[in-house]
């Protein structure tokens, strides 16, 4: 008959060394799996972001269909009910004086396309957007909107000056004005550090049809999706675009307005607006 070794009492489980080995193996496996799980989570959030922007763009198109193809404004201080996103007062600060920064009614439900959104505020928010606003009670709450509209789509009522005009680009005031819907972006997932109104400014000064030394960045797209942002286009499709220029996905802390010489990312934004032939 086989007997229990003398140096290992009957009924004893794992030794301390064996437990440490098991823990070390678990730690190694976790270190290998967690980055993959994190990446999978971010990819899933990117898919959710694309779905949301696609739903918003569908609502935008339905609005145009019901209004003789006329597009809602991107910004209009004098006609807020005709602005696609509702309140123009959506500042990046966390003060309660900016209700659009925390109140979905003010920042979303007063917007022109809200009746076409199926009463869903969730489609206005990117799943990866963790930014907050401060409500009237001083509580930090999730910000309701993550998306902004390209400044050449719908235009503004003149209160923003020339951000949506310029010889190299045309302003699409009607759905039928879009010349290349499949390559013209309508909405994008904007950085939480520059989102204010629903009007995303793409600076087009110096446009030549190729990257140049005069490209300027005013508003910043997000980089929430592994240094990429979500976009929707005039034909209804959505996609995630990867940034190459670190000035876009990792700018200085104050997000300055910069002139970026030969930036592939600024050129991509410009070329996916509404350029006339150079």
CSV table of C-alpha atoms in Angstrom, one decimal:
chain,number,residue,atom,x,y,z
A,1,UNK,CA,0.0,0.0,0.0
A,2,UNK,CA,1.2,3.5,-0.9
A,3,UNK,CA,1.7,5.8,2.1
A,4,UNK,CA,1.7,9.6,2.5
A,5,UNK,CA,5.2,11.1,2.6
A,6,UNK,CA,6.3,12.0,6.0
A,7,UNK,CA,7.1,15.6,5.1
A,8,UNK,CA,3.6,16.3,3.7
A,9,UNK,CA,0.9,15.8,6.3
A,10,UNK,CA,-2.3,14.0,5.3
A,11,UNK,CA,-5.0,16.4,4.0
A,12,UNK,CA,-2.7,19.3,3.2
A,13,UNK,CA,-3.6,21.3,0.1
A,14,UNK,CA,-1.3,23.4,-2.1
A,15,UNK,CA,2.0,24.6,-0.7
A,16,UNK,CA,2.8,28.3,-0.5
A,17,UNK,CA,5.2,28.0,-3.5
A,18,UNK,CA,2.5,26.2,-5.5
A,19,UNK,CA,0.0,29.0,-4.8
A,20,UNK,CA,2.5,31.7,-5.7
A,21,UNK,CA,3.2,29.9,-9.0
A,22,UNK,CA,-0.5,29.7,-9.8
A,23,UNK,CA,-1.0,33.4,-9.0
A,24,UNK,CA,2.0,34.3,-11.1
A,25,UNK,CA,0.6,32.4,-14.1
A,26,UNK,CA,-2.8,34.1,-13.6
A,27,UNK,CA,-1.1,37.5,-13.5
A,28,UNK,CA,0.8,36.7,-16.7
A,29,UNK,CA,-2.3,35.6,-18.5
A,30,UNK,CA,-4.2,38.7,-17.3
A,31,UNK,CA,-1.5,41.0,-18.6
A,32,UNK,CA,-1.7,39.3,-22.0
A,33,UNK,CA,-5.5,39.3,-22.2
A,34,UNK,CA,-6.5,42.7,-20.7
A,35,UNK,CA,-5.0,44.8,-23.6
A,36,UNK,CA,-6.9,42.6,-26.1
A,37,UNK,CA,-10.1,43.0,-24.1
A,38,UNK,CA,-9.6,46.7,-23.8
A,39,UNK,CA,-9.0,47.0,-27.6
A,40,UNK,CA,-12.1,44.9,-28.2
A,41,UNK,CA,-14.2,47.2,-26.0
A,42,UNK,CA,-12.9,50.2,-27.8
A,43,UNK,CA,-13.7,48.6,-31.2
A,44,UNK,CA,-17.2,47.8,-29.9
A,45,UNK,CA,-17.7,51.4,-28.8
A,46,UNK,CA,-16.5,52.5,-32.3
A,47,UNK,CA,-19.2,50.4,-33.9
A,48,UNK,CA,-21.8,51.9,-31.5
A,49,UNK,CA,-20.6,55.4,-32.4
A,50,UNK,CA,-21.0,54.7,-36.1
A,51,UNK,CA,-24.5,53.3,-35.6
A,52,UNK,CA,-25.5,56.4,-33.6
A,53,UNK,CA,-24.2,58.9,-36.2
A,54,UNK,CA,-25.9,56.9,-38.9
A,55,UNK,CA,-29.2,57.1,-37.1
A,56,UNK,CA,-28.7,60.9,-36.6
A,57,UNK,CA,-27.9,61.3,-40.3
A,58,UNK,CA,-31.1,59.3,-41.2
A,59,UNK,CA,-33.1,61.7,-39.0
A,60,UNK,CA,-31.4,64.6,-40.8
A,61,UNK,CA,-32.4,63.3,-44.2
A,62,UNK,CA,-36.0,62.7,-43.1
A,63,UNK,CA,-36.1,66.3,-41.9
A,64,UNK,CA,-35.0,67.4,-45.4
A,65,UNK,CA,-37.5,65.2,-47.1
A,66,UNK,CA,-40.3,66.7,-45.1
A,67,UNK,CA,-39.1,70.3,-45.7
A,68,UNK,CA,-38.7,70.4,-49.5
A,69,UNK,CA,-35.0,69.2,-49.2
A,70,UNK,CA,-34.1,72.2,-47.2
A,71,UNK,CA,-31.4,71.3,-44.6
A,72,UNK,CA,-31.5,72.4,-40.9
A,73,UNK,CA,-29.0,75.1,-39.9
A,74,UNK,CA,-25.6,74.1,-38.4
A,75,UNK,CA,-25.8,77.2,-36.3
A,76,UNK,CA,-28.4,80.0,-36.0
A,77,UNK,CA,-28.6,82.3,-33.1
A,78,UNK,CA,-31.7,84.0,-34.5
A,79,UNK,CA,-33.6,80.8,-35.4
A,80,UNK,CA,-32.7,78.2,-32.8
A,81,UNK,CA,-35.6,75.9,-33.7
A,82,UNK,CA,-34.2,75.5,-37.2
A,83,UNK,CA,-30.8,74.3,-35.8
A,84,UNK,CA,-30.2,70.6,-36.2
A,85,UNK,CA,-29.0,70.1,-32.6
A,86,UNK,CA,-31.1,72.5,-30.5
A,87,UNK,CA,-29.3,74.8,-28.1
A,88,UNK,CA,-26.3,76.8,-29.4
A,89,UNK,CA,-25.2,77.2,-25.8
A,90,UNK,CA,-23.2,74.0,-25.4
A,91,UNK,CA,-19.9,75.2,-23.9
A,92,UNK,CA,-17.1,72.9,-23.0
A,93,UNK,CA,-17.0,74.3,-19.5
A,94,UNK,CA,-18.8,72.5,-16.7
A,95,UNK,CA,-20.9,75.4,-15.4
A,96,UNK,CA,-24.7,75.2,-14.9
A,97,UNK,CA,-25.1,78.4,-17.0
A,98,UNK,CA,-24.7,76.3,-20.1
A,99,UNK,CA,-27.8,74.1,-20.0
A,100,UNK,CA,-27.0,72.4,-23.3
A,101,UNK,CA,-23.9,71.0,-21.6
A,102,UNK,CA,-26.0,68.8,-19.3
A,103,UNK,CA,-29.7,69.1,-20.2
A,104,UNK,CA,-30.8,66.8,-23.0
A,105,UNK,CA,-34.1,68.8,-23.4
A,106,UNK,CA,-32.2,72.1,-24.0
A,107,UNK,CA,-29.3,70.6,-26.0
A,108,UNK,CA,-31.1,67.9,-28.0
A,109,UNK,CA,-34.9,67.9,-27.8
A,110,UNK,CA,-35.3,71.5,-29.0
A,111,UNK,CA,-33.4,70.6,-32.2
A,112,UNK,CA,-34.9,70.5,-35.7
A,113,UNK,CA,-34.3,66.8,-36.2
A,114,UNK,CA,-35.4,65.6,-32.8
A,115,UNK,CA,-38.9,64.6,-34.0
A,116,UNK,CA,-37.2,62.1,-36.4
A,117,UNK,CA,-35.0,60.5,-33.7
A,118,UNK,CA,-37.6,58.1,-32.3
A,119,UNK,CA,-37.4,59.9,-28.9
A,120,UNK,CA,-33.9,58.5,-28.4
A,121,UNK,CA,-31.3,60.7,-26.7
A,122,UNK,CA,-28.9,57.8,-26.6
A,123,UNK,CA,-28.1,58.1,-30.3
A,124,UNK,CA,-26.7,61.6,-29.7
A,125,UNK,CA,-24.0,60.3,-27.4
A,126,UNK,CA,-20.8,58.4,-28.4
A,127,UNK,CA,-20.4,55.3,-26.1
A,128,UNK,CA,-16.7,56.2,-25.6
A,129,UNK,CA,-17.5,59.8,-24.5
A,130,UNK,CA,-16.9,60.1,-20.8
A,131,UNK,CA,-17.1,63.9,-20.5
A,132,UNK,CA,-19.4,65.5,-18.0
A,133,UNK,CA,-21.3,68.7,-17.5
A,134,UNK,CA,-22.5,70.2,-14.2
A,135,UNK,CA,-26.2,70.6,-13.7
A,136,UNK,CA,-28.1,73.2,-11.8
A,137,UNK,CA,-27.7,71.2,-8.6
A,138,UNK,CA,-23.9,71.2,-9.1
A,139,UNK,CA,-23.8,67.5,-9.9
A,140,UNK,CA,-21.5,66.1,-12.6
A,141,UNK,CA,-23.6,64.3,-15.2
A,142,UNK,CA,-22.9,62.8,-18.6
A,143,UNK,CA,-23.0,65.3,-21.4
A,144,UNK,CA,-25.9,64.5,-23.8
A,145,UNK,CA,-24.3,65.2,-27.2
A,146,UNK,CA,-21.0,64.1,-28.7
A,147,UNK,CA,-21.6,65.0,-32.4
A,148,UNK,CA,-21.3,68.1,-34.4
A,149,UNK,CA,-22.2,69.1,-38.0
A,150,UNK,CA,-19.7,70.1,-40.7
A,151,UNK,CA,-19.9,73.9,-41.1
A,152,UNK,CA,-20.7,73.8,-44.9
A,153,UNK,CA,-23.8,71.7,-44.3
A,154,UNK,CA,-26.9,73.8,-43.7
A,155,UNK,CA,-24.8,76.9,-43.0
A,156,UNK,CA,-25.5,79.5,-40.4
A,157,UNK,CA,-27.8,82.5,-40.2
A,158,UNK,CA,-24.9,85.0,-40.6
A,159,UNK,CA,-24.2,85.4,-36.8
A,160,UNK,CA,-20.9,83.4,-37.2
A,161,UNK,CA,-19.6,85.5,-40.0
A,162,UNK,CA,-17.7,83.6,-42.8
A,163,UNK,CA,-17.1,80.2,-41.2
A,164,UNK,CA,-19.3,78.6,-43.8
A,165,UNK,CA,-18.5,80.6,-46.9
A,166,UNK,CA,-15.5,80.8,-49.2
A,167,UNK,CA,-14.7,80.6,-52.9
A,168,UNK,CA,-13.0,77.1,-52.7
A,169,UNK,CA,-16.0,75.5,-51.0
A,170,UNK,CA,-19.8,75.6,-51.5
A,171,UNK,CA,-22.5,75.7,-48.8
A,172,UNK,CA,-25.1,73.0,-49.1
A,173,UNK,CA,-28.4,74.5,-48.1
A,174,UNK,CA,-30.5,71.8,-49.6
A,175,UNK,CA,-30.0,68.0,-49.8
A,176,UNK,CA,-29.9,68.2,-53.5
A,177,UNK,CA,-27.0,70.6,-53.3
A,178,UNK,CA,-24.6,67.8,-52.3
A,179,UNK,CA,-22.5,67.0,-55.3
A,180,UNK,CA,-20.6,64.0,-53.8
A,181,UNK,CA,-22.7,62.6,-50.9
A,182,UNK,CA,-20.6,59.5,-50.4
A,183,UNK,CA,-17.5,61.5,-49.7
A,184,UNK,CA,-19.0,64.5,-47.9
A,185,UNK,CA,-19.2,64.1,-44.2
A,186,UNK,CA,-22.3,65.4,-42.4
A,187,UNK,CA,-21.6,64.6,-38.7
A,188,UNK,CA,-18.5,63.7,-36.7
A,189,UNK,CA,-17.6,62.7,-33.2
A,190,UNK,CA,-16.0,65.9,-31.9
A,191,UNK,CA,-13.5,66.2,-29.1
A,192,UNK,CA,-14.9,66.9,-25.7
A,193,UNK,CA,-12.4,69.8,-25.4
A,194,UNK,CA,-13.6,71.8,-28.3
A,195,UNK,CA,-17.3,70.9,-28.7
A,196,UNK,CA,-19.5,73.9,-28.0
A,197,UNK,CA,-22.3,74.6,-30.5
A,198,UNK,CA,-23.3,72.0,-33.1
A,199,UNK,CA,-21.2,73.6,-35.8
A,200,UNK,CA,-17.8,72.0,-36.5
A,201,UNK,CA,-15.5,74.5,-38.2
A,202,UNK,CA,-13.1,73.1,-40.9
A,203,UNK,CA,-10.8,75.9,-41.8
A,204,UNK,CA,-10.3,76.0,-45.6
A,205,UNK,CA,-8.1,78.9,-46.1
A,206,UNK,CA,-5.3,78.2,-48.6
A,207,UNK,CA,-7.1,75.2,-50.1
A,208,UNK,CA,-5.3,74.0,-53.2
A,209,UNK,CA,-6.6,70.4,-53.6
A,210,UNK,CA,-3.4,69.0,-52.0
A,211,UNK,CA,-1.7,69.2,-48.6
A,212,UNK,CA,-0.1,72.6,-48.2
A,213,UNK,CA,1.7,74.8,-45.6
A,214,UNK,CA,-1.4,76.9,-44.7
A,215,UNK,CA,-3.7,74.3,-43.2
A,216,UNK,CA,-5.2,75.3,-39.9
A,217,UNK,CA,-7.1,73.4,-37.3
A,218,UNK,CA,-9.9,75.3,-35.4
A,219,UNK,CA,-12.2,72.6,-34.0
A,220,UNK,CA,-10.8,69.2,-33.1
A,221,UNK,CA,-12.3,65.8,-34.0
A,222,UNK,CA,-12.3,63.2,-31.3
A,223,UNK,CA,-9.6,60.5,-31.0
A,224,UNK,CA,-11.7,58.3,-28.7
A,225,UNK,CA,-11.6,55.2,-30.9
A,226,UNK,CA,-7.9,54.3,-30.8
A,227,UNK,CA,-6.8,57.6,-32.2
A,228,UNK,CA,-9.7,57.7,-34.6
A,229,UNK,CA,-13.1,59.4,-34.9
A,230,UNK,CA,-16.5,58.5,-36.2
A,231,UNK,CA,-18.0,60.2,-39.3
A,232,UNK,CA,-21.3,60.0,-41.2
A,233,UNK,CA,-21.7,60.9,-44.8
A,234,UNK,CA,-24.4,62.3,-47.1
A,235,UNK,CA,-25.3,59.0,-48.6
A,236,UNK,CA,-26.1,57.6,-45.2
A,237,UNK,CA,-23.1,55.5,-44.4
A,238,UNK,CA,-20.8,55.9,-41.4
A,239,UNK,CA,-17.1,55.0,-40.8
A,240,UNK,CA,-14.3,55.3,-38.4
A,241,UNK,CA,-11.3,57.4,-39.7
A,242,UNK,CA,-7.8,56.9,-38.2
A,243,UNK,CA,-5.7,60.0,-37.5
A,244,UNK,CA,-2.0,60.2,-38.5
A,245,UNK,CA,-1.0,63.6,-37.1
A,246,UNK,CA,-0.4,63.7,-33.4
A,247,UNK,CA,-1.4,67.3,-33.3
A,248,UNK,CA,-4.9,66.0,-34.0
A,249,UNK,CA,-5.1,63.1,-31.6
A,250,UNK,CA,-2.7,64.4,-28.9
A,251,UNK,CA,-2.7,68.2,-29.1
A,252,UNK,CA,-1.5,70.6,-26.4
A,253,UNK,CA,-3.6,70.7,-23.3
A,254,UNK,CA,-5.3,73.9,-24.3
A,255,UNK,CA,-6.2,72.7,-27.8
A,256,UNK,CA,-4.9,75.7,-29.6
A,257,UNK,CA,-5.8,76.8,-33.1
A,258,UNK,CA,-2.8,75.8,-35.0
A,259,UNK,CA,-1.4,76.1,-38.5
A,260,UNK,CA,-0.2,72.6,-39.4
A,261,UNK,CA,2.0,72.4,-42.4
A,262,UNK,CA,1.1,69.6,-44.8
A,263,UNK,CA,-1.1,67.8,-42.3
A,264,UNK,CA,-2.7,64.7,-43.9
A,265,UNK,CA,-5.5,64.9,-41.3
A,266,UNK,CA,-6.4,68.5,-41.9
A,267,UNK,CA,-6.3,67.8,-45.7
A,268,UNK,CA,-8.6,64.8,-45.2
A,269,UNK,CA,-11.1,67.0,-43.3
A,270,UNK,CA,-11.0,69.6,-46.0
A,271,UNK,CA,-11.3,67.2,-48.9
A,272,UNK,CA,-14.3,65.5,-47.3
A,273,UNK,CA,-16.2,68.8,-46.9
A,274,UNK,CA,-17.7,70.5,-50.0
A,275,UNK,CA,-14.7,71.6,-52.1
A,276,UNK,CA,-15.1,73.0,-55.5
A,277,UNK,CA,-12.7,71.8,-58.1
A,278,UNK,CA,-9.3,73.4,-57.3
